[in-house]
Amino acid sequence: MEETFLELIEEHQQIIHRVCGIYRDSPEDREDLFQEVVFQLWKAYPAYEARSKFTTWMYRIALNTAMAVFRKKEVAMDLEEDMGRKYGAVGQTSVSENEERLYESLRQLNDAEKAIVSLYLEDYSHREIGEIIGISENYVGVRMNRIKQKLKRILS
Amino acid sequence: MELDDLKGSWQQAGSSDKNNAELRKMTKVSGHPKLKRIRAKLLIETGLLTVFLLTYQDAFDGAEKPLWANIVLIVFGLLFILNDLAGYFLVMKRVKGATIVDSLVGLITILKKLSVFSVVSSVLFGLSLILFFSTGLVFDDNKYLILAGMVVTLLALSYGSYQRWKRQIRHFSELIHEFSG
């Protein structure tokens, strides 16, 4: 069972990276969250029923874990130090800088909006997003309209 | 730029830098940053309490204290360790519901129970220690003052702990509210 699980996680680990990218600022915090998500996935795996796609199940657990860890609000830091902490710790390519910009834009949303928008960007339908989160399909539509407007302001 | 324009970038984002061995390590408690810390705290506290319980009869004249003070100290000491264990198991498996909102509702229920257990067990253990060391003493004004100071400090620390729990519970309640609008 462990081998199958590890193969699936290895194959789909980008999902965890993406969730970590929008819920955590620094590389260290992302690494901690990545480990926490893999641990929680492994703990939940025995109860996984193949009724839903593995990646859908993975998304639900990853988003849940990212939000279920209570973190005290960080004290505002010097801007330069803050930028260094975000971008300087690992060797970045131009691709990851683009990624970082994407994550940074999405991090300006609140935690609930981040969950909804990440599922939307992953191409889940409103019905599927509603099922994963536990809200109605119609309400997902309402929230998506608000998020789109909010992101338009952020991105412009 | 529209949100749909970001779909391509999003689906390309994220690396595949973790190999099988690294991922395997992450499924173990020893690979979990928070659990490792809680386990160390648990081991230290259990170790210290065990040493205390094994030596207090001689070191602190436990045999000369009333039996009830001894029993209260041991029971509430164990309750304090049990509280650490409960926290450990909560961190071990915190995602349980069929949906994200269900999981958050379940988490709040557990946190509410755990907050009461944590604050009560800490207060009781603190009071049992104070009781144990103060029984059999002849009190004068100075000792009463010290005793009052200890009780007030214990209550202040417990109040601080209660407030931290309350902040956590409020955070998750607000999160559910963000989802439901």
Tab-separated table of C-alpha atoms in Angstrom:
chain	number	residue	atom	x	y	z
A	1	MET	CA	0.000	0.000	0.000
A	2	GLU	CA	2.819	2.398	0.894
A	3	GLU	CA	4.538	1.928	-2.468
A	4	THR	CA	1.358	2.684	-4.416
A	5	PHE	CA	0.756	5.740	-2.265
A	6	LEU	CA	4.298	7.049	-2.730
A	7	GLU	CA	4.167	6.538	-6.486
A	8	LEU	CA	0.905	8.488	-6.694
A	9	ILE	CA	2.262	11.324	-4.551
A	10	GLU	CA	5.491	11.467	-6.532
A	11	GLU	CA	3.491	11.689	-9.735
A	12	HIS	CA	1.132	14.413	-8.495
A	13	GLN	CA	3.377	16.328	-6.091
A	14	GLN	CA	2.991	19.552	-8.107
A	15	ILE	CA	-0.476	19.862	-6.591
A	16	ILE	CA	1.026	20.032	-3.101
A	17	HIS	CA	3.642	22.537	-4.273
A	18	ARG	CA	0.920	24.760	-5.730
A	19	VAL	CA	-1.135	24.657	-2.517
A	20	CYS	CA	1.985	25.431	-0.460
A	21	GLY	CA	2.805	28.298	-2.831
A	22	ILE	CA	-0.449	30.148	-2.236
A	23	TYR	CA	-0.779	29.441	1.497
A	24	ARG	CA	2.790	30.112	2.627
A	25	ASP	CA	5.230	32.961	1.895
A	26	SER	CA	8.674	31.615	2.680
A	27	PRO	CA	10.473	28.528	1.301
A	28	GLU	CA	10.904	27.205	4.867
A	29	ASP	CA	7.197	27.481	5.646
A	30	ARG	CA	6.346	25.853	2.320
A	31	GLU	CA	8.686	22.970	3.039
A	32	ASP	CA	7.083	22.475	6.468
A	33	LEU	CA	3.611	22.562	4.950
A	34	PHE	CA	4.643	20.169	2.176
A	35	GLN	CA	5.782	17.642	4.806
A	36	GLU	CA	2.624	18.161	6.841
A	37	VAL	CA	0.428	17.594	3.767
A	38	VAL	CA	2.246	14.376	2.791
A	39	PHE	CA	1.909	13.149	6.389
A	40	GLN	CA	-1.820	13.934	6.514
A	41	LEU	CA	-2.355	12.317	3.097
A	42	TRP	CA	-0.637	9.167	4.316
A	43	LYS	CA	-2.751	9.112	7.507
A	44	ALA	CA	-5.929	9.578	5.474
A	45	TYR	CA	-4.977	7.162	2.676
A	46	PRO	CA	-6.437	3.967	4.264
A	47	ALA	CA	-9.887	5.624	4.158
A	48	TYR	CA	-9.502	6.779	0.539
A	49	GLU	CA	-12.153	5.241	-1.666
A	50	ALA	CA	-11.553	5.337	-5.388
A	51	ARG	CA	-15.032	6.882	-5.884
A	52	SER	CA	-13.337	10.247	-6.403
A	53	LYS	CA	-10.214	10.872	-8.478
A	54	PHE	CA	-6.984	10.554	-6.496
A	55	THR	CA	-6.012	14.129	-7.384
A	56	THR	CA	-9.392	15.456	-6.196
A	57	TRP	CA	-8.956	13.666	-2.861
A	58	MET	CA	-5.391	14.932	-2.697
A	59	TYR	CA	-6.518	18.514	-3.293
A	60	ARG	CA	-9.126	18.313	-0.529
A	61	ILE	CA	-6.640	17.019	2.033
A	62	ALA	CA	-3.904	19.446	0.949
A	63	LEU	CA	-6.172	22.508	1.111
A	64	ASN	CA	-7.639	21.338	4.400
A	65	THR	CA	-4.201	20.848	5.917
A	66	ALA	CA	-3.001	24.259	4.720
A	67	MET	CA	-5.978	25.910	6.411
A	68	ALA	CA	-6.190	23.703	9.508
A	69	VAL	CA	-2.786	24.744	10.790
A	70	PHE	CA	-3.333	27.782	12.962
A	71	ARG	CA	-0.550	30.320	12.490
A	72	LYS	CA	-0.049	33.482	14.457
A	73	LYS	CA	0.084	36.589	12.315
A	74	GLU	CA	3.709	37.400	11.616
A	75	VAL	CA	5.156	40.673	12.807
A	76	ALA	CA	5.693	43.030	9.864
A	77	MET	CA	9.291	42.802	8.714
A	78	ASP	CA	11.599	45.091	6.880
A	79	LEU	CA	10.532	45.024	3.203
A	80	GLU	CA	13.994	44.217	1.882
A	81	GLU	CA	14.434	41.383	4.356
A	82	ASP	CA	10.950	40.154	3.518
A	83	MET	CA	11.651	40.070	-0.212
A	84	GLY	CA	14.948	38.286	0.406
A	85	ARG	CA	13.166	35.724	2.515
A	86	LYS	CA	10.644	35.101	-0.238
A	87	TYR	CA	12.879	34.971	-3.230
A	88	GLY	CA	16.430	34.580	-2.051
A	89	ALA	CA	16.540	31.258	-0.257
A	90	VAL	CA	16.523	28.980	-3.260
A	91	GLY	CA	18.019	29.357	-6.700
A	92	GLN	CA	15.219	30.762	-8.803
A	93	THR	CA	14.767	30.429	-12.531
A	94	SER	CA	12.671	32.834	-14.582
A	95	VAL	CA	9.903	30.211	-14.565
A	96	SER	CA	9.794	30.083	-10.794
A	97	GLU	CA	9.808	33.878	-10.654
A	98	ASN	CA	6.690	33.833	-12.802
A	99	GLU	CA	5.257	31.199	-10.514
A	100	GLU	CA	6.134	33.312	-7.524
A	101	ARG	CA	4.314	36.305	-9.027
A	102	LEU	CA	1.280	34.109	-9.613
A	103	TYR	CA	1.367	32.802	-6.038
A	104	GLU	CA	1.875	36.292	-4.686
A	105	SER	CA	-1.208	37.607	-6.496
A	106	LEU	CA	-3.310	34.721	-5.217
A	107	ARG	CA	-1.976	35.101	-1.680
A	108	GLN	CA	-3.756	38.452	-1.486
A	109	LEU	CA	-7.060	36.580	-1.360
A	110	ASN	CA	-8.387	35.224	1.934
A	111	ASP	CA	-7.957	31.518	2.771
A	112	ALA	CA	-11.419	30.508	1.568
A	113	GLU	CA	-11.015	32.377	-1.730
A	114	LYS	CA	-7.606	30.775	-2.258
A	115	ALA	CA	-9.175	27.316	-1.967
A	116	ILE	CA	-11.975	28.135	-4.403
A	117	VAL	CA	-9.736	29.824	-6.956
A	118	SER	CA	-7.068	27.104	-6.886
A	119	LEU	CA	-9.696	24.478	-7.691
A	120	TYR	CA	-11.080	26.718	-10.447
A	121	LEU	CA	-7.627	27.203	-11.962
A	122	GLU	CA	-7.193	23.432	-11.850
A	123	ASP	CA	-10.261	23.252	-14.149
A	124	TYR	CA	-12.745	21.793	-11.709
A	125	SER	CA	-16.375	22.624	-12.483
A	126	HIS	CA	-18.475	24.677	-10.054
A	127	ARG	CA	-20.283	21.477	-9.041
A	128	GLU	CA	-17.001	19.694	-8.253
A	129	ILE	CA	-15.657	22.697	-6.345
A	130	GLY	CA	-18.878	22.773	-4.316
A	131	GLU	CA	-18.551	19.053	-3.537
A	132	ILE	CA	-14.925	19.357	-2.430
A	133	ILE	CA	-15.561	22.385	-0.234
A	134	GLY	CA	-19.057	21.577	1.012
A	135	ILE	CA	-20.985	24.522	-0.401
A	136	SER	CA	-23.640	24.669	-3.144
A	137	GLU	CA	-22.801	24.857	-6.853
A	138	ASN	CA	-24.715	28.140	-7.163
A	139	TYR	CA	-22.817	29.664	-4.313
A	140	VAL	CA	-19.518	28.702	-5.932
A	141	GLY	CA	-20.661	30.728	-8.954
A	142	VAL	CA	-21.464	33.723	-6.779
A	143	ARG	CA	-18.096	33.493	-5.007
A	144	MET	CA	-16.227	33.068	-8.308
A	145	ASN	CA	-17.715	36.287	-9.673
A	146	ARG	CA	-16.545	38.191	-6.589
A	147	ILE	CA	-13.104	36.581	-6.721
A	148	LYS	CA	-12.706	37.418	-10.414
A	149	GLN	CA	-13.468	41.071	-9.700
A	150	LYS	CA	-11.105	41.117	-6.752
A	151	LEU	CA	-8.307	39.483	-8.786
A	152	LYS	CA	-8.859	41.883	-11.653
A	153	ARG	CA	-8.090	44.731	-9.247
A	154	ILE	CA	-5.046	42.869	-7.889
A	155	LEU	CA	-3.673	42.029	-11.329
A	156	SER	CA	-4.277	45.417	-12.936
B	1	MET	CA	-5.545	40.155	-17.298
B	2	GLU	CA	-8.452	37.773	-16.647
B	3	LEU	CA	-8.456	34.864	-14.214
B	4	ASP	CA	-8.859	32.338	-17.021
B	5	ASP	CA	-5.585	33.562	-18.521
B	6	LEU	CA	-3.852	32.252	-15.404
B	7	LYS	CA	-5.067	28.674	-15.824
B	8	GLY	CA	-2.152	27.662	-18.027
B	9	SER	CA	0.460	29.153	-15.694
B	10	TRP	CA	-1.227	27.568	-12.696
B	11	GLN	CA	-1.345	24.106	-14.204
B	12	GLN	CA	2.345	24.351	-15.138
B	13	ALA	CA	3.347	25.582	-11.675
B	14	GLY	CA	4.916	23.378	-9.016
B	15	SER	CA	7.975	21.185	-9.326
B	16	SER	CA	8.535	17.442	-9.017
B	17	ASP	CA	11.661	17.763	-6.914
B	18	LYS	CA	10.860	15.192	-4.230
B	19	ASN	CA	11.913	11.615	-4.845
B	20	ASN	CA	10.389	8.446	-3.449
B	21	ALA	CA	12.818	8.220	-0.506
B	22	GLU	CA	12.186	11.835	0.562
B	23	LEU	CA	8.434	11.356	0.363
B	24	ARG	CA	8.642	8.114	2.354
B	25	LYS	CA	10.481	9.966	5.128
B	26	MET	CA	7.657	12.505	5.245
B	27	THR	CA	5.108	9.798	6.072
B	28	LYS	CA	6.931	9.084	9.348
B	29	VAL	CA	6.490	11.002	12.596
B	30	SER	CA	10.252	11.627	12.614
B	31	GLY	CA	9.866	13.515	9.317
B	32	HIS	CA	7.086	15.749	10.640
B	33	PRO	CA	8.339	19.138	11.893
B	34	LYS	CA	5.585	19.802	14.436
B	35	LEU	CA	5.038	16.256	15.697
B	36	LYS	CA	8.748	15.910	16.330
B	37	ARG	CA	8.642	18.983	18.599
B	38	ILE	CA	5.485	17.836	20.411
B	39	ARG	CA	6.956	14.366	20.906
B	40	ALA	CA	10.140	15.859	22.379
B	41	LYS	CA	8.044	18.068	24.714
B	42	LEU	CA	5.933	15.062	25.694
B	43	LEU	CA	9.002	12.946	26.438
B	44	ILE	CA	10.651	15.700	28.488
B	45	GLU	CA	7.490	16.430	30.494
B	46	THR	CA	6.751	12.737	31.068
B	47	GLY	CA	10.386	12.141	32.040
B	48	LEU	CA	10.435	15.059	34.493
B	49	LEU	CA	7.100	14.054	36.008
B	50	THR	CA	8.226	10.429	36.354
B	51	VAL	CA	11.460	11.514	38.076
B	52	PHE	CA	9.433	13.801	40.325
B	53	LEU	CA	6.930	11.060	41.252
B	54	LEU	CA	9.740	8.597	41.932
B	55	THR	CA	11.701	10.964	44.145
B	56	TYR	CA	9.201	13.311	45.778
B	57	GLN	CA	8.556	10.933	48.717
B	58	ASP	CA	12.162	11.433	49.867
B	59	ALA	CA	13.099	14.744	48.287
B	60	PHE	CA	9.965	16.643	49.317
B	61	ASP	CA	8.890	14.605	52.357
B	62	GLY	CA	5.937	13.080	50.511
B	63	ALA	CA	5.463	10.497	53.268
B	64	GLU	CA	4.797	13.279	55.756
B	65	LYS	CA	2.107	14.852	53.578
B	66	PRO	CA	-1.513	13.664	53.818
B	67	LEU	CA	-2.434	10.729	51.583
B	68	TRP	CA	-5.039	12.806	49.712
B	69	ALA	CA	-2.385	15.402	48.766
B	70	ASN	CA	-0.214	12.598	47.343
B	71	ILE	CA	-3.110	11.093	45.386
B	72	VAL	CA	-4.261	14.472	44.052
B	73	LEU	CA	-0.716	15.282	42.901
B	74	ILE	CA	-0.289	11.950	41.055
B	75	VAL	CA	-3.766	11.982	39.441
B	76	PHE	CA	-3.531	15.573	38.212
B	77	GLY	CA	0.073	15.043	37.087
B	78	LEU	CA	-1.076	12.154	34.924
B	79	LEU	CA	-4.009	14.234	33.646
B	80	PHE	CA	-1.512	16.902	32.563
B	81	ILE	CA	0.457	14.323	30.538
B	82	LEU	CA	-2.799	12.988	29.061
B	83	ASN	CA	-3.517	16.503	27.807
B	84	ASP	CA	-0.168	16.536	25.952
B	85	LEU	CA	-1.060	13.185	24.409
B	86	ALA	CA	-4.451	14.489	23.254
B	87	GLY	CA	-2.722	17.409	21.503
B	88	TYR	CA	-0.279	15.009	19.876
B	89	PHE	CA	-3.083	12.898	18.424
B	90	LEU	CA	-4.927	15.976	17.180
B	91	VAL	CA	-1.890	17.096	15.178
B	92	MET	CA	-1.351	13.523	13.998
B	93	LYS	CA	-4.671	13.430	12.142
B	94	ARG	CA	-6.379	16.747	11.762
B	95	VAL	CA	-8.286	16.221	8.512
B	96	LYS	CA	-11.359	14.045	8.961
B	97	GLY	CA	-14.473	15.333	7.181
B	98	ALA	CA	-15.788	14.415	3.739
B	99	THR	CA	-15.581	18.068	2.675
B	100	ILE	CA	-13.322	20.962	3.664
B	101	VAL	CA	-16.092	22.687	5.621
B	102	ASP	CA	-16.976	19.412	7.428
B	103	SER	CA	-13.339	18.985	8.440
B	104	LEU	CA	-13.174	22.528	9.787
B	105	VAL	CA	-16.409	22.050	11.759
B	106	GLY	CA	-14.973	18.811	13.208
B	107	LEU	CA	-11.715	20.572	14.038
B	108	ILE	CA	-13.557	23.309	15.955
B	109	THR	CA	-15.493	20.695	17.971
B	110	ILE	CA	-12.240	18.939	18.919
B	111	LEU	CA	-10.466	22.229	19.692
B	112	LYS	CA	-13.312	23.317	22.002
B	113	LYS	CA	-13.084	20.048	23.971
B	114	LEU	CA	-9.310	20.143	23.997
B	115	SER	CA	-9.230	23.779	25.162
B	116	VAL	CA	-11.387	22.957	28.203
B	117	PHE	CA	-9.334	19.835	28.964
B	118	SER	CA	-6.053	21.682	28.534
B	119	VAL	CA	-6.919	24.672	30.726
B	120	VAL	CA	-8.617	22.551	33.416
B	121	SER	CA	-5.800	19.973	33.569
B	122	SER	CA	-3.127	22.712	33.794
B	123	VAL	CA	-4.999	24.560	36.561
B	124	LEU	CA	-5.608	21.326	38.481
B	125	PHE	CA	-1.977	20.226	38.181
B	126	GLY	CA	-0.755	23.662	39.267
B	127	LEU	CA	-3.168	23.720	42.220
B	128	SER	CA	-2.212	20.168	43.228
B	129	LEU	CA	1.466	21.197	43.310
B	130	ILE	CA	0.648	24.272	45.417
B	131	LEU	CA	-1.551	22.183	47.716
B	132	PHE	CA	1.094	19.478	48.068
B	133	PHE	CA	3.847	21.873	49.057
B	134	SER	CA	1.665	24.012	51.304
B	135	THR	CA	0.001	21.265	53.352
B	136	GLY	CA	1.635	20.783	56.703
B	137	LEU	CA	3.218	24.249	56.640
B	138	VAL	CA	2.622	26.700	59.426
B	139	PHE	CA	1.389	29.847	57.681
B	140	ASP	CA	2.306	33.383	58.599
B	141	ASP	CA	1.490	36.585	56.678
B	142	ASN	CA	4.508	36.248	54.383
B	143	LYS	CA	3.656	32.667	53.424
B	144	TYR	CA	0.043	33.615	52.766
B	145	LEU	CA	1.305	36.370	50.482
B	146	ILE	CA	3.561	33.947	48.581
B	147	LEU	CA	0.702	31.441	48.321
B	148	ALA	CA	-1.632	34.136	46.978
B	149	GLY	CA	1.058	35.188	44.485
B	150	MET	CA	1.427	31.622	43.248
B	151	VAL	CA	-2.326	31.170	42.825
B	152	VAL	CA	-2.681	34.501	41.004
B	153	THR	CA	0.259	33.617	38.680
B	154	LEU	CA	-1.266	30.220	37.937
B	155	LEU	CA	-4.643	31.784	37.146
B	156	ALA	CA	-3.039	34.465	34.954
B	157	LEU	CA	-1.097	31.831	32.976
B	158	SER	CA	-4.251	29.743	32.599
B	159	TYR	CA	-6.199	32.779	31.415
B	160	GLY	CA	-3.478	33.442	28.806
B	161	SER	CA	-3.702	29.833	27.649
B	162	TYR	CA	-7.518	30.072	27.461
B	163	GLN	CA	-7.230	33.224	25.344
B	164	ARG	CA	-4.827	31.464	22.909
B	165	TRP	CA	-7.272	28.584	22.507
B	166	LYS	CA	-10.115	31.058	21.987
B	167	ARG	CA	-8.119	32.829	19.242
B	168	GLN	CA	-7.569	29.540	17.426
B	169	ILE	CA	-11.248	28.591	17.624
B	170	ARG	CA	-12.310	32.063	16.458
B	171	HIS	CA	-9.865	31.826	13.523
B	172	PHE	CA	-11.468	28.589	12.290
B	173	SER	CA	-15.010	29.845	12.888
B	174	GLU	CA	-14.198	32.897	10.760
B	175	LEU	CA	-12.762	30.618	8.087
B	176	ILE	CA	-16.031	28.651	7.903
B	177	HIS	CA	-17.869	31.964	7.711
B	178	GLU	CA	-15.594	32.995	4.786
B	179	PHE	CA	-16.676	29.853	2.951
B	180	SER	CA	-20.370	30.214	3.647
B	181	GLY	CA	-20.390	33.966	3.090
